[in-house]
C-alpha cells in the first residue's frame, strides 16, 4: 500500500493567527511542532493499516516546515515546491492507493477559520467552482482524482470537515477546532492526534470511489485588487465578469487546474 499525505498548518489544532504560521515569529515554533505531531499521527495510522510506503508533502508556505528524520523510515518527505498545477499534492501519481490531507482549512470567502483562504489570502478574496466556494482540499481532491487516486481523509477546522463530507464521497474527517470570528475553540491536541491515527487506519481499510471529474467546470476567482483581475482576464478562455472577478469554463480537468494555477 502506497499513501500520499499533504500537510498544511492553518487547520492544525491551536493555530489561530497568521503570526503562528510564519517562520521568524516567536509564535511559529509551537504551531510547527503541532503540525509535525498531526502529520506523524497520520503516518502512524497509515502504517497501522499496512502501508509499505508513505510520501508526505510539506505544503505550507516555504514547504520547509518538516524534517525527514522526524518521520518513520517508510516515509519520503517532499520539501519545497515543484511549481506545477498539482501544487500541494505535487508528486502524486497513479502508483498511489490513497491520498490524505492534514491541517487543512476552510475556503476563502467562508468564516470557518480566522485563516480561511484558498491558496493565497493576499491576492484572492474567494474562489468558486460550479457556484460553491472551493477549498484547497477540493482543489487537490480533483488533482488526485485526475491520477485515479481517491481523497479519503482530512483533518482541519470543523467547517471544512462538515462541508467536505458533503462534497467528497466516503471522506472521513477529524475536526481539530471551530473558528468564530478571529478566535478558535480548540480540542485537546493529544485527543486530535489519537483520532487522526485511528481514523486514517479506518479510512485505509475502506473501499473508496473517485470524485466525478467527467463534467463541466466553471471557475470563478474574486481578486482583492481589480488590476489583478484585469491581468488574469487575458488568460486564454478567461472572462472578466466584473472589475474584481474572472471566470473560466472547461470540460477538461487538466485545463481547469492549469488555469487556476496560472491566474491565482
Short mmCIF file of C-alpha atoms in Angstrom, two decimals:
data_model
loop_
_atom_site.label_atom_id
_atom_site.label_comp_id
_atom_site.label_asym_id
_atom_site.label_seq_id
_atom_site.Cartn_x
_atom_site.Cartn_y
_atom_site.Cartn_z
CA UNK A 1 0.00 0.00 0.00
CA UNK A 2 1.33 3.40 -1.04
CA UNK A 3 -0.12 6.53 0.58
CA UNK A 4 0.25 10.26 -0.14
CA UNK A 5 -0.18 12.78 2.70
CA UNK A 6 -0.33 16.56 2.19
CA UNK A 7 0.25 18.64 5.33
CA UNK A 8 -0.73 22.27 5.92
CA UNK A 9 -0.72 24.36 9.11
CA UNK A 10 -3.76 26.68 9.22
CA UNK A 11 -6.06 23.79 10.12
CA UNK A 12 -3.78 22.38 12.84
CA UNK A 13 -5.02 22.34 16.41
CA UNK A 14 -4.48 25.65 18.17
CA UNK A 15 -3.36 27.71 15.19
CA UNK A 16 -5.36 30.95 15.19
CA UNK A 17 -3.16 33.83 13.99
CA UNK A 18 -1.17 34.42 10.82
CA UNK A 19 1.83 35.08 13.07
CA UNK A 20 1.71 31.44 14.14
CA UNK A 21 2.08 30.35 10.53
CA UNK A 22 5.10 32.46 9.59
CA UNK A 23 8.71 31.47 10.19
CA UNK A 24 10.62 34.02 12.21
CA UNK A 25 7.74 34.84 14.55
CA UNK A 26 8.13 33.54 18.09
CA UNK A 27 4.62 32.02 17.94
CA UNK A 28 5.50 29.88 14.90
CA UNK A 29 7.59 27.23 16.67
CA UNK A 30 4.73 25.84 18.75
CA UNK A 31 2.45 25.67 15.70
CA UNK A 32 5.12 23.86 13.68
CA UNK A 33 5.55 21.29 16.46
CA UNK A 34 1.82 20.53 16.41
CA UNK A 35 1.89 20.36 12.62
CA UNK A 36 4.57 17.69 12.92
CA UNK A 37 2.64 15.76 15.58
CA UNK A 38 -0.51 15.62 13.47
CA UNK A 39 1.47 14.58 10.38
CA UNK A 40 3.16 11.84 12.38
CA UNK A 41 -0.21 10.63 13.67
CA UNK A 42 -1.43 10.26 10.08
CA UNK A 43 1.72 8.35 9.16
CA UNK A 44 1.27 6.00 12.12
CA UNK A 45 -2.34 5.40 11.11
CA UNK A 46 -1.21 4.52 7.59
CA UNK A 47 1.42 2.13 8.95
CA UNK A 48 -1.19 0.56 11.25
CA UNK A 49 -3.30 -0.07 8.14
CA UNK A 50 -0.40 -1.83 6.42
CA UNK A 51 1.16 0.92 4.31
CA UNK A 52 4.55 -0.01 2.88
CA UNK A 53 5.43 3.42 1.50
CA UNK A 54 4.25 6.89 2.55
CA UNK A 55 5.01 10.16 0.81
CA UNK A 56 4.50 13.33 2.85
CA UNK A 57 4.26 16.70 1.08
CA UNK A 58 5.12 19.68 3.29
CA UNK A 59 2.54 22.07 1.85
CA UNK A 60 2.75 25.18 3.98
CA UNK A 61 4.38 28.45 2.87
CA UNK A 62 8.03 27.62 2.00
CA UNK A 63 7.28 23.90 2.08
CA UNK A 64 10.15 23.55 4.55
CA UNK A 65 8.49 23.17 7.94
CA UNK A 66 9.08 19.44 8.47
CA UNK A 67 12.32 17.45 8.62
CA UNK A 68 12.75 13.91 7.32
CA UNK A 69 14.49 12.38 10.37
CA UNK A 70 11.37 13.11 12.43
CA UNK A 71 9.40 10.51 10.43
CA UNK A 72 9.30 6.69 10.22
CA UNK A 73 11.68 5.00 7.78
CA UNK A 74 8.82 4.21 5.36
CA UNK A 75 8.29 7.94 4.73
CA UNK A 76 9.65 10.06 1.89
CA UNK A 77 9.30 13.77 2.60
CA UNK A 78 8.81 16.32 -0.20
CA UNK A 79 10.14 19.74 0.86
CA UNK A 80 9.87 22.89 -1.22
CA UNK A 81 7.77 23.41 -4.35
CA UNK A 82 7.76 21.76 -7.78
CA UNK A 83 5.91 24.68 -9.45
CA UNK A 84 3.27 22.61 -11.21
CA UNK A 85 -0.56 22.82 -11.16
CA UNK A 86 -0.51 19.84 -8.76
CA UNK A 87 0.73 22.30 -6.12
CA UNK A 88 0.13 20.94 -2.58
CA UNK A 89 -0.03 17.33 -3.81
CA UNK A 90 2.78 17.58 -6.35
CA UNK A 91 4.45 14.19 -6.51
CA UNK A 92 1.24 12.17 -6.50
CA UNK A 93 0.68 9.82 -9.44
CA UNK A 94 -1.23 6.69 -10.34
CA UNK A 95 1.01 4.45 -8.23
CA UNK A 96 -0.63 5.67 -5.01
CA UNK A 97 -3.60 3.89 -3.44
CA UNK A 98 -4.98 6.86 -1.48
CA UNK A 99 -4.40 10.50 -0.55
CA UNK A 100 -4.87 12.19 2.84
CA UNK A 101 -4.76 15.82 3.97
CA UNK A 102 -3.71 17.02 7.43
CA UNK A 103 -4.03 20.51 8.90
CA UNK A 104 -6.25 21.83 6.11
CA UNK A 105 -8.61 24.81 6.49
CA UNK A 106 -11.83 26.38 5.27
CA UNK A 107 -12.08 28.04 1.87
CA UNK A 108 -11.53 31.70 1.16
CA UNK A 109 -14.80 33.63 1.50
CA UNK A 110 -16.05 31.46 4.37
CA UNK A 111 -15.93 32.02 8.12
CA UNK A 112 -14.96 28.62 9.48
CA UNK A 113 -11.42 29.62 10.37
CA UNK A 114 -9.79 33.00 11.15
CA UNK A 115 -7.25 31.98 8.49
CA UNK A 116 -9.71 30.86 5.80
CA UNK A 117 -8.25 31.18 2.32
CA UNK A 118 -7.74 29.30 -0.93
CA UNK A 119 -4.06 29.16 -1.90
CA UNK A 120 -3.41 32.80 -1.00
CA UNK A 121 -5.04 35.35 1.27
CA UNK A 122 -3.07 38.26 -0.16
CA UNK A 123 -4.33 38.33 -3.74
CA UNK A 124 -7.64 36.44 -3.63
CA UNK A 125 -10.84 37.03 -1.71
CA UNK A 126 -12.58 33.82 -2.80
CA UNK A 127 -12.63 31.10 -5.44
CA UNK A 128 -15.75 29.23 -6.54
CA UNK A 129 -16.12 26.01 -8.50
CA UNK A 130 -19.54 25.47 -10.07
CA UNK A 131 -21.03 28.03 -7.71
CA UNK A 132 -19.56 26.67 -4.45
CA UNK A 133 -16.60 28.08 -2.54
CA UNK A 134 -13.59 25.96 -3.47
CA UNK A 135 -11.24 24.93 -0.68
CA UNK A 136 -7.67 23.77 -1.10
CA UNK A 137 -8.92 20.32 -0.15
CA UNK A 138 -11.41 20.28 -3.03
CA UNK A 139 -8.79 21.59 -5.47
CA UNK A 140 -6.33 18.86 -4.55
CA UNK A 141 -9.01 16.18 -4.39
CA UNK A 142 -9.55 16.95 -8.08
CA UNK A 143 -5.81 16.81 -8.77
CA UNK A 144 -5.56 13.38 -7.15
CA UNK A 145 -8.69 12.12 -8.90
CA UNK A 146 -7.07 13.04 -12.20
CA UNK A 147 -4.42 10.41 -11.42
CA UNK A 148 -7.01 7.88 -10.24
CA UNK A 149 -6.19 8.41 -6.55
CA UNK A 150 -9.10 8.89 -4.10
CA UNK A 151 -9.02 11.50 -1.33
CA UNK A 152 -10.10 9.56 1.77
CA UNK A 153 -9.28 11.65 4.86
CA UNK A 154 -8.88 15.21 6.09
CA UNK A 155 -8.20 16.84 9.44
CA UNK A 156 -8.82 20.53 9.95
CA UNK A 157 -11.36 23.04 11.17
CA UNK A 158 -14.92 21.96 11.77
CA UNK A 159 -16.48 23.84 8.86
CA UNK A 160 -14.07 22.32 6.35
CA UNK A 161 -14.80 18.84 7.70
CA UNK A 162 -18.58 19.33 7.56
CA UNK A 163 -18.72 20.82 4.04
CA UNK A 164 -16.16 18.41 2.58
CA UNK A 165 -18.05 15.32 3.75
CA UNK A 166 -20.95 16.51 1.58
CA UNK A 167 -18.72 17.10 -1.46
CA UNK A 168 -16.30 14.16 -1.41
CA UNK A 169 -17.76 10.63 -1.35
CA UNK A 170 -16.66 8.45 1.56
CA UNK A 171 -14.38 11.09 3.10
CA UNK A 172 -13.55 10.56 6.78
CA UNK A 173 -12.66 13.58 8.90
CA UNK A 174 -11.17 14.65 12.22
CA UNK A 175 -12.12 18.19 13.33
CA UNK A 176 -9.36 20.00 15.21
CA UNK A 177 -11.13 23.25 16.16
CA UNK A 178 -14.01 25.59 15.44
CA UNK A 179 -13.48 29.13 14.19
CA UNK A 180 -15.62 32.02 15.37
CA UNK A 181 -14.62 35.45 14.09
CA UNK A 182 -10.95 35.90 14.93
CA UNK A 183 -10.96 33.15 17.55
CA UNK A 184 -10.75 29.36 17.59
CA UNK A 185 -12.22 26.85 20.02
CA UNK A 186 -9.68 24.03 20.10
CA UNK A 187 -9.86 20.36 21.00
CA UNK A 188 -7.22 18.65 23.12
CA UNK A 189 -4.22 18.07 20.80
CA UNK A 190 -3.50 14.62 22.21
CA UNK A 191 -7.09 13.55 21.51
CA UNK A 192 -6.85 15.00 17.99
CA UNK A 193 -3.64 13.08 17.25
CA UNK A 194 -5.13 9.87 18.59
CA UNK A 195 -8.24 10.32 16.44
CA UNK A 196 -6.16 11.14 13.35
CA UNK A 197 -4.20 7.90 13.77
CA UNK A 198 -7.34 5.82 14.35
CA UNK A 199 -9.38 7.43 11.56
CA UNK A 200 -6.60 7.20 8.96
CA UNK A 201 -6.31 3.48 9.73
CA UNK A 202 -10.09 3.14 9.37
CA UNK A 203 -10.16 5.10 6.10
CA UNK A 204 -7.44 2.98 4.52
CA UNK A 205 -9.42 -0.14 5.34
CA UNK A 206 -12.45 1.04 3.37
CA UNK A 207 -13.42 0.98 -0.29
CA UNK A 208 -13.46 4.43 -1.89
CA UNK A 209 -14.74 5.94 -5.12
CA UNK A 210 -13.27 8.86 -7.03
CA UNK A 211 -14.92 12.24 -7.17
CA UNK A 212 -16.53 12.84 -10.58
CA UNK A 213 -14.17 14.67 -12.94
CA UNK A 214 -16.05 13.99 -16.19
CA UNK A 215 -18.20 17.11 -16.07
CA UNK A 216 -18.32 20.76 -16.98
CA UNK A 217 -16.36 23.12 -14.73
CA UNK A 218 -16.99 26.80 -14.10
CA UNK A 219 -14.22 28.50 -12.12
CA UNK A 220 -14.71 31.97 -10.62
CA UNK A 221 -11.89 33.86 -8.93
CA UNK A 222 -12.50 37.07 -6.99
CA UNK A 223 -9.40 39.21 -6.54
CA UNK A 224 -8.78 41.75 -3.81
CA UNK A 225 -7.33 44.24 -6.31
CA UNK A 226 -9.11 44.93 -9.62
CA UNK A 227 -5.87 45.28 -11.64
CA UNK A 228 -5.11 41.64 -10.78
CA UNK A 229 -8.48 40.59 -12.17
CA UNK A 230 -7.90 42.54 -15.37
CA UNK A 231 -4.48 40.90 -15.79
CA UNK A 232 -5.91 37.40 -15.20
CA UNK A 233 -8.69 38.01 -17.73
CA UNK A 234 -6.07 37.84 -20.50
CA UNK A 235 -5.50 34.13 -19.83
CA UNK A 236 -6.88 32.22 -22.86
CA UNK A 237 -10.54 31.41 -22.20
CA UNK A 238 -10.86 33.63 -19.13
CA UNK A 239 -13.59 36.27 -18.94
CA UNK A 240 -13.79 39.42 -16.81
CA UNK A 241 -17.19 39.20 -15.08
CA UNK A 242 -16.83 42.44 -13.10
CA UNK A 243 -13.84 44.59 -12.05
CA UNK A 244 -12.80 42.03 -9.39
CA UNK A 245 -13.98 38.66 -10.76
CA UNK A 246 -12.71 36.41 -13.55
CA UNK A 247 -14.39 33.25 -14.80
CA UNK A 248 -13.11 30.27 -16.78
CA UNK A 249 -15.16 27.38 -18.19
CA UNK A 250 -13.98 24.00 -19.46
CA UNK A 251 -14.88 20.32 -19.54
CA UNK A 252 -11.21 19.30 -19.16
CA UNK A 253 -9.91 18.81 -15.62
CA UNK A 254 -6.30 19.47 -16.57
CA UNK A 255 -7.23 22.73 -18.28
CA UNK A 256 -9.11 23.79 -15.14
CA UNK A 257 -6.14 23.06 -12.87
CA UNK A 258 -3.68 24.80 -15.18
CA UNK A 259 -5.89 27.86 -15.49
CA UNK A 260 -6.24 28.27 -11.74
CA UNK A 261 -2.53 27.69 -11.17
CA UNK A 262 -1.59 30.45 -13.64
CA UNK A 263 -4.21 33.07 -12.73
CA UNK A 264 -4.37 32.85 -8.94
#
